[in-house]
Coordinates of C-alpha atoms in Angstrom, one line a residue:
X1058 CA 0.0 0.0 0.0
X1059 CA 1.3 3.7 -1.1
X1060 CA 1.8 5.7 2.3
X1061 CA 0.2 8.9 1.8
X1062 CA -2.9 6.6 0.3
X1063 CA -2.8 4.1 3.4
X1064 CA -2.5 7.3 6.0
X1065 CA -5.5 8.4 4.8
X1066 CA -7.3 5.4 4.8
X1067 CA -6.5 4.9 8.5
X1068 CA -7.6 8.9 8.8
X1069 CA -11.2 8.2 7.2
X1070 CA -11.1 9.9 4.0
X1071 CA -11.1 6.9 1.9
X1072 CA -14.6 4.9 2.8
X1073 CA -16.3 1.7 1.6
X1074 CA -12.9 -0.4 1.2
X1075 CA -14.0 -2.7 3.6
X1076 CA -10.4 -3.8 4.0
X1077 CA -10.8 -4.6 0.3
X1078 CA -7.1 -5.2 -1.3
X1079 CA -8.0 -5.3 -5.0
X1080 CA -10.2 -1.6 -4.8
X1081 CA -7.2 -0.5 -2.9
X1082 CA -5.1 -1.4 -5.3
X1083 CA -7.0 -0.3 -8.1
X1084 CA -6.8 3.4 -6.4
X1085 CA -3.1 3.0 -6.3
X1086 CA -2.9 2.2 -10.1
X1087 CA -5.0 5.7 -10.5
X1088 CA -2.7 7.7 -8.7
X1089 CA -0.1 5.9 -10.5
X1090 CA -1.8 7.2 -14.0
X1091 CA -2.2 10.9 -12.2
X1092 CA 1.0 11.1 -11.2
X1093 CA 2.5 10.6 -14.9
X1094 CA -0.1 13.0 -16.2
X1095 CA 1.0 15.8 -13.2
X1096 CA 4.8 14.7 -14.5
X1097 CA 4.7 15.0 -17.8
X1098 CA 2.3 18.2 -17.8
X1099 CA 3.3 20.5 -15.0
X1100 CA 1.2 23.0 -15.3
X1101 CA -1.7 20.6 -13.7
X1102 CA 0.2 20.5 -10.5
X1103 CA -1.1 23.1 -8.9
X1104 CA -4.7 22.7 -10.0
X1105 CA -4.3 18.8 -8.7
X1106 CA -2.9 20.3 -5.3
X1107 CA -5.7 22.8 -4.0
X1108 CA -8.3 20.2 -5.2
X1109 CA -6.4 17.9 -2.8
X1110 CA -6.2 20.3 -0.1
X1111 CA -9.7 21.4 -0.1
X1112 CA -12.6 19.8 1.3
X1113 CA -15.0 21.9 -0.3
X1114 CA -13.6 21.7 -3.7
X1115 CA -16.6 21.2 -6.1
X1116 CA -17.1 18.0 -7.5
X1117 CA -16.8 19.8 -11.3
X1118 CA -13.4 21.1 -10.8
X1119 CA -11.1 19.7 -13.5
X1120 CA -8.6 18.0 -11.4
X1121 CA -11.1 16.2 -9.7
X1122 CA -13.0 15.1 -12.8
X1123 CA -9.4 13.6 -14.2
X1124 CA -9.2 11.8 -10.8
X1125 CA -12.7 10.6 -11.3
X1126 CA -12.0 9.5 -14.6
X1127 CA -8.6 7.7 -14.2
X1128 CA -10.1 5.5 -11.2
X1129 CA -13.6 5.1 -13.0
X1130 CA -10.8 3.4 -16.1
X1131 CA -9.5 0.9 -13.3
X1132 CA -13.0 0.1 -11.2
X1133 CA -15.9 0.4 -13.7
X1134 CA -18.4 -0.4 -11.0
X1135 CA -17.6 2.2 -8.6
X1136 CA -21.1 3.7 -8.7
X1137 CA -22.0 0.8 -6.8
X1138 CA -20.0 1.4 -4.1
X1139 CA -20.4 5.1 -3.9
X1140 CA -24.2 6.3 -4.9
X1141 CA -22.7 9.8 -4.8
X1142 CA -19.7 11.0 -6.1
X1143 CA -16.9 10.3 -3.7
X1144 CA -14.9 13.4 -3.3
X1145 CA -12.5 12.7 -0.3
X1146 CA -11.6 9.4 -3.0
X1147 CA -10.6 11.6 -5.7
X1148 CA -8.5 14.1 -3.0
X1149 CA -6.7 11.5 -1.9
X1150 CA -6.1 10.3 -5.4
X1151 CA -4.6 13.7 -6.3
X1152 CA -2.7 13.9 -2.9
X1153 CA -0.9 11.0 -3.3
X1154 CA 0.1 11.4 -7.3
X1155 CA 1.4 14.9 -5.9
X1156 CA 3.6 12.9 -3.9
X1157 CA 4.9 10.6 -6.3
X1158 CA 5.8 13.7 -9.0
X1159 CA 7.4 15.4 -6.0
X1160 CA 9.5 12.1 -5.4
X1161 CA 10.3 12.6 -9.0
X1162 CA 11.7 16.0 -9.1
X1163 CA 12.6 18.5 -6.8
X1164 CA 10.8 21.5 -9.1
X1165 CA 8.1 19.5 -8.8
X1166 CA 7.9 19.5 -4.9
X1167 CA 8.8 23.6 -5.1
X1168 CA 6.1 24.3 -7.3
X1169 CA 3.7 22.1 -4.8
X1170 CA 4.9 23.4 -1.6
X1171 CA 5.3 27.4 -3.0
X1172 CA 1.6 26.7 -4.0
X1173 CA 0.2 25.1 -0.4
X1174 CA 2.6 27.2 2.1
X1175 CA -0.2 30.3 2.3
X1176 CA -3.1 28.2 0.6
X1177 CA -3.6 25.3 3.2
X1178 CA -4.2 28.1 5.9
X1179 CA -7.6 29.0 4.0
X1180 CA -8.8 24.9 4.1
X1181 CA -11.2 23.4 6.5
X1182 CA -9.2 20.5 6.2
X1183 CA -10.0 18.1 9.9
X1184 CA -9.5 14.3 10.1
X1185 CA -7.3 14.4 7.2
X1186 CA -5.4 17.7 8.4
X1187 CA -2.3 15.7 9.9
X1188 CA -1.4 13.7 7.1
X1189 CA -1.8 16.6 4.8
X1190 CA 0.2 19.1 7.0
X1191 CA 3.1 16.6 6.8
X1192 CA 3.0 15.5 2.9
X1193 CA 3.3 19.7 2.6
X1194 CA 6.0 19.7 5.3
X1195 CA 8.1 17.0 3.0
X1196 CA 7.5 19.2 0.2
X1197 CA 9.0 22.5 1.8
X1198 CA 11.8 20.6 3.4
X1199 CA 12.7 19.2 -0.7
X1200 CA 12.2 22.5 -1.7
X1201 CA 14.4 24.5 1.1
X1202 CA 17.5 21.4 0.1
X1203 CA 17.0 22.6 -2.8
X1204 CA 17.2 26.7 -2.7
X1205 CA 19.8 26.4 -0.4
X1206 CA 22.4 23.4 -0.8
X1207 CA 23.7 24.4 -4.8
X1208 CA 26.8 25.8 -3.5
X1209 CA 28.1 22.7 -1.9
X1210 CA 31.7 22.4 -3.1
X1211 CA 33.1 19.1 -4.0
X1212 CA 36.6 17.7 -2.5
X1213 CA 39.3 17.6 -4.5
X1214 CA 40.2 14.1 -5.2
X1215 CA 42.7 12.3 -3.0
X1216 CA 45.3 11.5 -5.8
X1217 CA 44.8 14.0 -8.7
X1218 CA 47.1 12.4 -11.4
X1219 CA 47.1 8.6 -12.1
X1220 CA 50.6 7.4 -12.9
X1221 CA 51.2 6.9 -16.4
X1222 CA 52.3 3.6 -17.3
X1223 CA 55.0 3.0 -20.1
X1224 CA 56.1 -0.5 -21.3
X1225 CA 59.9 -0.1 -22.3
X1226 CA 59.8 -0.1 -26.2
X1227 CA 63.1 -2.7 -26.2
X1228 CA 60.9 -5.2 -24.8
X1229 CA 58.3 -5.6 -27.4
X1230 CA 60.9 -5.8 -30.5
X1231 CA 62.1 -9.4 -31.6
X1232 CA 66.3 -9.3 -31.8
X1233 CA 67.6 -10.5 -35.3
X1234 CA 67.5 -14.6 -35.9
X1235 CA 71.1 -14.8 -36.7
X1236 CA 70.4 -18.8 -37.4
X1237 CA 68.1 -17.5 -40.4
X1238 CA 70.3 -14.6 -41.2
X1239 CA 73.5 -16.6 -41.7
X1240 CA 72.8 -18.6 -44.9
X1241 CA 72.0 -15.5 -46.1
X1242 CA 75.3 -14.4 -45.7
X1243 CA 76.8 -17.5 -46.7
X1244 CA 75.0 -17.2 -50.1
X1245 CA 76.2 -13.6 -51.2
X1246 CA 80.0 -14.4 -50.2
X1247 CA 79.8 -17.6 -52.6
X1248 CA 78.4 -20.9 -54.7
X1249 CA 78.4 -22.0 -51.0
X1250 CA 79.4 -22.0 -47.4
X1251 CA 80.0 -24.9 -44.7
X1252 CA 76.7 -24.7 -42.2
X1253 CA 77.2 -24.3 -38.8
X1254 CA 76.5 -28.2 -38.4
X1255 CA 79.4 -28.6 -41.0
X1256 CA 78.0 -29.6 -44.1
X1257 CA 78.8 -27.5 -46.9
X1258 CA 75.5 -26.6 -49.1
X1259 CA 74.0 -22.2 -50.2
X1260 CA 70.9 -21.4 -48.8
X1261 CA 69.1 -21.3 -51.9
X1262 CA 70.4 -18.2 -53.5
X1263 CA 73.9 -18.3 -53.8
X1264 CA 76.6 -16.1 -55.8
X1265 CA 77.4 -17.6 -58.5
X1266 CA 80.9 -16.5 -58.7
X1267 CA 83.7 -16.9 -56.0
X1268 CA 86.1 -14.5 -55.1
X1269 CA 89.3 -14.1 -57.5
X1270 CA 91.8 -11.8 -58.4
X1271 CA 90.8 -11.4 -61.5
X1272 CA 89.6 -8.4 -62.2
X1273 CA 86.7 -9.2 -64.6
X1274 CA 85.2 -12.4 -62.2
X1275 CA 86.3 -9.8 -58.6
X1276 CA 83.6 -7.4 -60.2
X1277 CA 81.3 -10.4 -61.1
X1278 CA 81.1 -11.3 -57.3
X1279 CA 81.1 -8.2 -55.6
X1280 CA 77.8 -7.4 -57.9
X1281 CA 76.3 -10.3 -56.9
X1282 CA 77.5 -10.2 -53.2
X1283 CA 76.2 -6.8 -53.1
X1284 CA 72.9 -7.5 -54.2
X1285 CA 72.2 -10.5 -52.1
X1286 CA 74.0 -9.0 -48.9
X1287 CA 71.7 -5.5 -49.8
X1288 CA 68.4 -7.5 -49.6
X1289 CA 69.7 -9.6 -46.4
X1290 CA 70.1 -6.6 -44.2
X1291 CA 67.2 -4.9 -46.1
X1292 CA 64.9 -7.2 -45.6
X1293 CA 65.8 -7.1 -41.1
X1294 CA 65.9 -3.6 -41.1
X1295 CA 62.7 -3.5 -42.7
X1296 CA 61.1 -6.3 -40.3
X1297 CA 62.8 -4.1 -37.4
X1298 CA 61.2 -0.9 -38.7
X1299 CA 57.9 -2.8 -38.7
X1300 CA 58.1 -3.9 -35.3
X1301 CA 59.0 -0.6 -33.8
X1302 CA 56.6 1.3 -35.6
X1303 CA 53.6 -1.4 -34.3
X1304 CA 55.1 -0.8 -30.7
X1305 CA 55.5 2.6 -30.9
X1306 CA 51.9 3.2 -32.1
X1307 CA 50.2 0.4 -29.7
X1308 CA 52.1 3.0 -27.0
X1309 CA 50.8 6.2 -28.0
X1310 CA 47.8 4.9 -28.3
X1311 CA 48.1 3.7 -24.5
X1312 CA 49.5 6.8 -23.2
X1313 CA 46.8 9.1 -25.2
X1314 CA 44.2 6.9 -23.2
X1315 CA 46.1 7.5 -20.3
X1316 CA 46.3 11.1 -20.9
X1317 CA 42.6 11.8 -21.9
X1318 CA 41.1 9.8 -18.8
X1319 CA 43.1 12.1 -16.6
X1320 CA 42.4 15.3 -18.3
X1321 CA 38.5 14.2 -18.3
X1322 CA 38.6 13.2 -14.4
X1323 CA 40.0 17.2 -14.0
X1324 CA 38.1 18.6 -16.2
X1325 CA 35.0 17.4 -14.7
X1326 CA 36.2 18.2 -11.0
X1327 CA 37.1 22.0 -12.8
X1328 CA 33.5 22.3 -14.1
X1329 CA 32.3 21.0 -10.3
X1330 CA 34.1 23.2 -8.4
X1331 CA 33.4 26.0 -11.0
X1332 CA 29.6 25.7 -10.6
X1333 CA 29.9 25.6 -7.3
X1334 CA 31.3 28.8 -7.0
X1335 CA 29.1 30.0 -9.1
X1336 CA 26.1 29.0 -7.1
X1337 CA 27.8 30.3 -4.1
X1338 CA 28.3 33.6 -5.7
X1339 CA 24.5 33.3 -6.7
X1340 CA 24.0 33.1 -3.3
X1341 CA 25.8 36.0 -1.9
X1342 CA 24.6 38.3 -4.5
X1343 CA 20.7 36.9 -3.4
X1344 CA 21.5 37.8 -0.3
X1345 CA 22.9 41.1 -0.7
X1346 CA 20.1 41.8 -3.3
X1347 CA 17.7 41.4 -0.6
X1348 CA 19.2 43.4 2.1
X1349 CA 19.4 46.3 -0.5
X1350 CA 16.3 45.9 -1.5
X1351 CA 14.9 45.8 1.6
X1352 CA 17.1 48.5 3.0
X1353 CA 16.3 50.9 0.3
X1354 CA 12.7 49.9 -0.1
X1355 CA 13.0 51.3 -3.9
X1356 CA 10.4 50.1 -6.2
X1357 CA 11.8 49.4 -9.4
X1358 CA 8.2 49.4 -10.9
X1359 CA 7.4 52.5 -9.8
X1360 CA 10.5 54.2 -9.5
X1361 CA 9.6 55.6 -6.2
X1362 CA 10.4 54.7 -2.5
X1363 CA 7.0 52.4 -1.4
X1364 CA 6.5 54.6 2.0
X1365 CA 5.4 57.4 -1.4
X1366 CA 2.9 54.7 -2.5
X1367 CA -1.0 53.9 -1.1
X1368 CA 0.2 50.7 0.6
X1369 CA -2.0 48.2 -1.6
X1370 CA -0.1 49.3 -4.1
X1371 CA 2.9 49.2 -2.4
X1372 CA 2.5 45.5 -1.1
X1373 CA 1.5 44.2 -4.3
X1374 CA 4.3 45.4 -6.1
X1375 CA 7.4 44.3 -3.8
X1376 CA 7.0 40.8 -4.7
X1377 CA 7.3 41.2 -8.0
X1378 CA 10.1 43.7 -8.0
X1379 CA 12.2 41.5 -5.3
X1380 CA 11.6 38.6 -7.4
X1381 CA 13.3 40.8 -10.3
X1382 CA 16.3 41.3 -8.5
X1383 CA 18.1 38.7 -10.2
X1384 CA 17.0 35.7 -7.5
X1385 CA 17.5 32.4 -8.4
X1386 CA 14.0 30.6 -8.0
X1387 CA 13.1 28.9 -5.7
X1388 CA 14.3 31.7 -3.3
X1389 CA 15.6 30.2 0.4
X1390 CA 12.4 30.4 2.9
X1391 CA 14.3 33.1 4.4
X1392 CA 13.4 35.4 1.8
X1393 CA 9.8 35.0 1.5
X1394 CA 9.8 36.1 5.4
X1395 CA 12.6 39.1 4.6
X1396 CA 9.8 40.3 2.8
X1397 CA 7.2 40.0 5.1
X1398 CA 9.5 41.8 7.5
X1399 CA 10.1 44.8 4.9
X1400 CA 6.4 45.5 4.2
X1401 CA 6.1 46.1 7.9
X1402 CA 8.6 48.9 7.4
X1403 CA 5.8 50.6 6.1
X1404 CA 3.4 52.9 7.2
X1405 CA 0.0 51.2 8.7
X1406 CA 1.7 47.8 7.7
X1407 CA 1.7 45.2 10.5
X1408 CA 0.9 41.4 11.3
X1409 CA -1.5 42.4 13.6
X1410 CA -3.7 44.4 11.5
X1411 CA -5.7 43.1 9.4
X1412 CA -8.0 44.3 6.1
X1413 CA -10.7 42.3 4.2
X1414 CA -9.4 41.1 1.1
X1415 CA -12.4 41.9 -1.3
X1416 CA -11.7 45.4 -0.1
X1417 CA -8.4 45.1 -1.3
X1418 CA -8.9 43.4 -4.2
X1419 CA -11.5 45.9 -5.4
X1420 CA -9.4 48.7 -4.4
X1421 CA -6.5 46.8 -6.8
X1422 CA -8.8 46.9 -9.6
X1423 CA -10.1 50.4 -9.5
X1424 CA -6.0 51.6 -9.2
X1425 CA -5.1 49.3 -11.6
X1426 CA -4.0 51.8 -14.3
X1427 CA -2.1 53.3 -11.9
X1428 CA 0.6 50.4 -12.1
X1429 CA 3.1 50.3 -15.3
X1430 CA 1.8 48.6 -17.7
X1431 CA 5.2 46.4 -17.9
X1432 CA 4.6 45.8 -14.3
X1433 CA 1.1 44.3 -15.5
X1434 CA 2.7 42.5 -18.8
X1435 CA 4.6 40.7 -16.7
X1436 CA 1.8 38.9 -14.4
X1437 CA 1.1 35.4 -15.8
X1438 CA -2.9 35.0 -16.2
X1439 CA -4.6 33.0 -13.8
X1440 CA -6.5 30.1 -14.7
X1441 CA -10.1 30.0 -16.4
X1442 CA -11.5 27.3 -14.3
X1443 CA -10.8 25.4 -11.2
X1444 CA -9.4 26.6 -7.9
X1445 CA -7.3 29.6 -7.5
X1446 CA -4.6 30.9 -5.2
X1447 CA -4.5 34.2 -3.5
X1448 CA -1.8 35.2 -6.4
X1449 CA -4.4 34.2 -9.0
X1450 CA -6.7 36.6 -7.2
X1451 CA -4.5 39.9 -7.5
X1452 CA -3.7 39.0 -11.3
X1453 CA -7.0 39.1 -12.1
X1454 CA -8.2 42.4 -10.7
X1455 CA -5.2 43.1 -12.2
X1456 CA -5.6 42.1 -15.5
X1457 CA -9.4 41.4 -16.1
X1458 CA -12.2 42.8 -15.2
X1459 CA -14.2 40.5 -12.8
X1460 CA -17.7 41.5 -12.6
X1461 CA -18.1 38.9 -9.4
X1462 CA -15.5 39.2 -6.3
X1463 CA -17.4 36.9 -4.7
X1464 CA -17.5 34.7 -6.8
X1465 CA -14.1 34.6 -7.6
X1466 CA -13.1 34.5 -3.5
X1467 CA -15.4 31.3 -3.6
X1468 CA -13.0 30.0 -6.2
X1469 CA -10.6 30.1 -3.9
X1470 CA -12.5 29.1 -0.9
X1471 CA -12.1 31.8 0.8
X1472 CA -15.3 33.9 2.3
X1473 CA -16.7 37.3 1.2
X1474 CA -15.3 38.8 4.7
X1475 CA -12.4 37.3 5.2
X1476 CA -9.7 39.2 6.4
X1477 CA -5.4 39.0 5.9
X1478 CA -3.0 41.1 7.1
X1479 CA -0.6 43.0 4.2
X1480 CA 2.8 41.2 4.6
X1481 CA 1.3 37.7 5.2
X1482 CA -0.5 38.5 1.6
X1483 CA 2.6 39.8 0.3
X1484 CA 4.9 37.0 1.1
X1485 CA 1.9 34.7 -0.4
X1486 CA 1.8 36.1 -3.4
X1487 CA 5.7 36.4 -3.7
X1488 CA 5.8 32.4 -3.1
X1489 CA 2.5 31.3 -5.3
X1490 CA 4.7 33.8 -8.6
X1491 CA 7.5 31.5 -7.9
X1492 CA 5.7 28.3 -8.4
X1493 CA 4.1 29.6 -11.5
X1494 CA 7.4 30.5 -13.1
X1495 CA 8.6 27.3 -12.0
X1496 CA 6.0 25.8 -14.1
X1497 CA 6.9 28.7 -17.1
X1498 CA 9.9 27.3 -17.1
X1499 CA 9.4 23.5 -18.3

C-alpha cells in the first residue's frame, strides 16, 4: 500500500474499502496514471494540489474530474460502491500522485509546496489535516534542500594524477634470428658455405661467382655479393622498422588513453568546483540583493520609495520587484519572510492588523491603471477554471475585469469577509509567482 494513500485510509477519508485489497489497489494504479499525467504536464500540478487540499472543492473542478476518470478506467463499478460522487476518494487520489511527481523531481515539490505554504491556511481540512500538513512539510523541506544546498563544493580528489604507465619499447621488439640470417650471408660471399653443423650446401640463392683476383670475375662477385647482402640486411631492417613502428603506435595509443582519462577526471572536478562557485556567488549576490532591497525599499516598478505609494499598491508590487532582483527561484524560505518583515517597514503595515481582502482586491482593480503597464505584462494570467490561489486573485483584478469578487473568492475558498493582514499576503503572493514560473519554465 502507497503511504500517503494508506495514512489516509486509517484517517477516514477513503470509505467503503472494507479492508478490500484489490479496490485498494486499483486506487493506487490511479494515482499511478495521475502522477504521470502531473509529470509529464506541470502546469496541472497546482490545480491537482488545491483540489487535494480542499474539502470543499466542487465536485466539477477539473482536477477532480481527471481523478474521477482515471479511477472510474480501473473500477468500472464504482457507482456501486459510492451512490454519490466520492470526493475525499478523488482528494486523496490527487494527494498521493502529488507525492509521487514530487518524489520525481525536486521542481516538482517547489512548485507544490510554494503553491500550499499560504493556501492550506484558508482549508477546512479536519481528520485528514495531519497527514496533509506533513506530505506539505516533506514538500518544503525538498524544496528548502533545494534553494539552499547548490553551493556545496566538492573535494578535490585524494590522488589528482594517475601514474602513467610506459612498457619499455626494447621489450616488445624481436632481436635479429642470426640462425636464419646466416645462410644469407653464406649465399652472397659464394656458390656456398659450410653450415654451422658442417655440411657445406648455399641457402638457396647463392653467388654464383667466387672470389678471384681477377679483375673481370672480382667485379662479377662483388655485384652479386652486393645485391644479395643489400636485400639480407634490407629485408631485417625493414622487419625491425615494422616492429618498432607497431610498438610505438600500440604506446601512444596507450598513453593518449592514459592522458585523456586524466584530463576528463580534471576537467570534470574543474566544471564542479566551477559551478559551485558560481552557485555560491549566486548566493551571496541573493542575499545582498535582498538586504538592499529591503534597505532601500525602492520600487523598481514605480521608481519611487513604497513609504510614497497607497500601501495596496505598495504590497502588491514588492514581490514582483524583489523577485526581479536577479534571484534564483526557488528563493531560500528566508526570503519569503525578509519580505514579510520589509512590508512592515511601512506605514500602517503590520501582522496584527488586518484588512478584508475583497476590499483590497477591489481597491486593486479600481488603481489598476495606476501600475506600469510592464509591471502588468509581466503577471502570468490565472487560470479559467478550477481553484485559485491568492496570487491568481491579485492578477485578475489586475488584468481582467471580474464582474463577481465573490465569486471569484469562492473559487478560492475563501469567504466574502475574510480578512489577511498585508505582509502575510505579500509573502503569499511572492511564493504562489514562484511556483508559476517554476511551471513557465518547463
Amino acid at each position: 500500500m502507497t503511504e500517503i494513500l494508506t495514512h489516509l485510509l486509517a484517517a477516514g477519508l477513503i470509505e467503503n474499502i472494507d479492508g478490500d485489497e484489490t479496490r485498494f489497489g486499483k486506487i493506487e494504479v490511479a494515482a499511478q496514471k495521475i502522477a504521470t499525467e502531473l509529470t509529464e504536464t506541470p502546469k496541472k500540478l497546482i490545480p491537482a494540489l488545491l483540489a487535494g487540499i480542499n474539502p470543499d472543492v466542487n465536485s466539477s473542478d477539473p482536477a477532480i474530474e481527471e481523478a474521477q476518470n482515471a479511477l472510474v478506467a480501473e473500477w468500472k463499478t464504482m457507482s456501486s460502491a459510492y451512490p454519490s460522487p466520492p470526493i475525499n476518494l478523488f482528494r486523496a487520489i490527487l494527494l498521493e500522485a502529488c507525492r509521487q511527481a514530487a518524489e520525481k523531481s525536486d521542481k516538482h515539490a517547489s512548485v507544490l509546496w510554494l503553491t500550499a505554504a499560504d493556501s492550506v491556511c484558508l482549508m477546512r481540512l479536519s481528520k485528514e489535516e495531519s497527514v496533509v500538513r506533513n506530505l506539505l512539510k516533506n514538500f518544503a523541506e525538498k524544496t528548502e534542500r533545494w534553494a539552499t544546498s547548490a553551493g556545496d563544493v566538492p573535494k578535490a580528489p585524494r590522488q589528482a594524477v594517475d601514474k602513467l604507465s610506459w612498457t619499455p619499447v626494447s621489450s616488445n621488439i624481436e632481436k635479429v634470428n642470426r640462425q636464419k640470417l646466416r645462410p644469407k650471408m653464406g649465399d652472397a660471399a659464394g656458390n656456398s658455405h659450410i653450415h654451422s653443423d658442417g655440411s657445406n650446401k648455399n641457402g638457396g640463392n647463392p653467388n654464383n661467382n667466387w672470389p678471384s683476383q681477377n679483375a673481370a670475375t672480382a667485379a662479377a662477385w662483388a655485384g652479386d655479393f652486393a645485391e644479395r647482402m643489400t636485400n639480407a640486411i634490407g629485408d631485417e631492417l625493414d622487419n625491425l622498422s615494422l616492429q618498432l613502428s607497431s610498438v610505438l603506435d600500440n604506446q601512444s595509443q596507450n598513453f593518449s588513453k592514459q592522458i585523456e582519462k586524466s584530463l576528463n577526471e580534471h576537467r570534470k572536478f574543474i566544471q564542479r568546483i566551477s559551478k559551485a562557485n558560481l552557485s555560491e556567488q549566486q548566493a551571496e549576490i541573493t542575499r545582498l540583493n535582498v538586504l538592499w532591497w529591503s534597505e532601500a525599499l525602492y520600487s523598481i516598478s514605480f521608481q519611487q520609495s513604497y513609504r510614497e505609494l497607497e500601501l495596496p499598491l505598495a504590497i502588491i508590487a514588492m514581490p514582483w520587484d524583489l523577485l526581479s532582483e536577479g534571484l534564483a527561484i526557488p528563493t531560500p524560505a528566508s526570503v519569503s519572510y525578509m519580505l514579510s518583515e520589509s512590508v512592515c517597514k511601512l506605514e500602517k503595515a503590520s501582522f496584527e492588523d488586518q484588512i478584508v481582502l475583497c476590499d483590497l482586491l477591489a481597491l486593486l482593480s479600481s488603481k489598476k491603471d495606476i501600475f506600469p503597464k510592464e509591471f502588468i505584462d509581466s503577471i502570468s494570467a490565472a487560470p479559467l477554471e478550477g481553484m485559485l490561489t491568492l496570487r491568481d486573485l491579485v492578477a485578475l483584478v489586475l488584468k481582467e475585469q471580474p464582474s463577481d469578487l465573490e465569486e471569484l473568492l469562492k473559487r478560492a475558498n475563501i469567504a466574502s469577509d475574510f480578512k489577511i493582514s498585508v505582509p502575510v499576503l505579500s509573502r503569499a503572493v511572492f511564493r504562489q509567482e514562484q511556483a508559476i514560473r517554476l511551471i513557465e519554465e518547463e
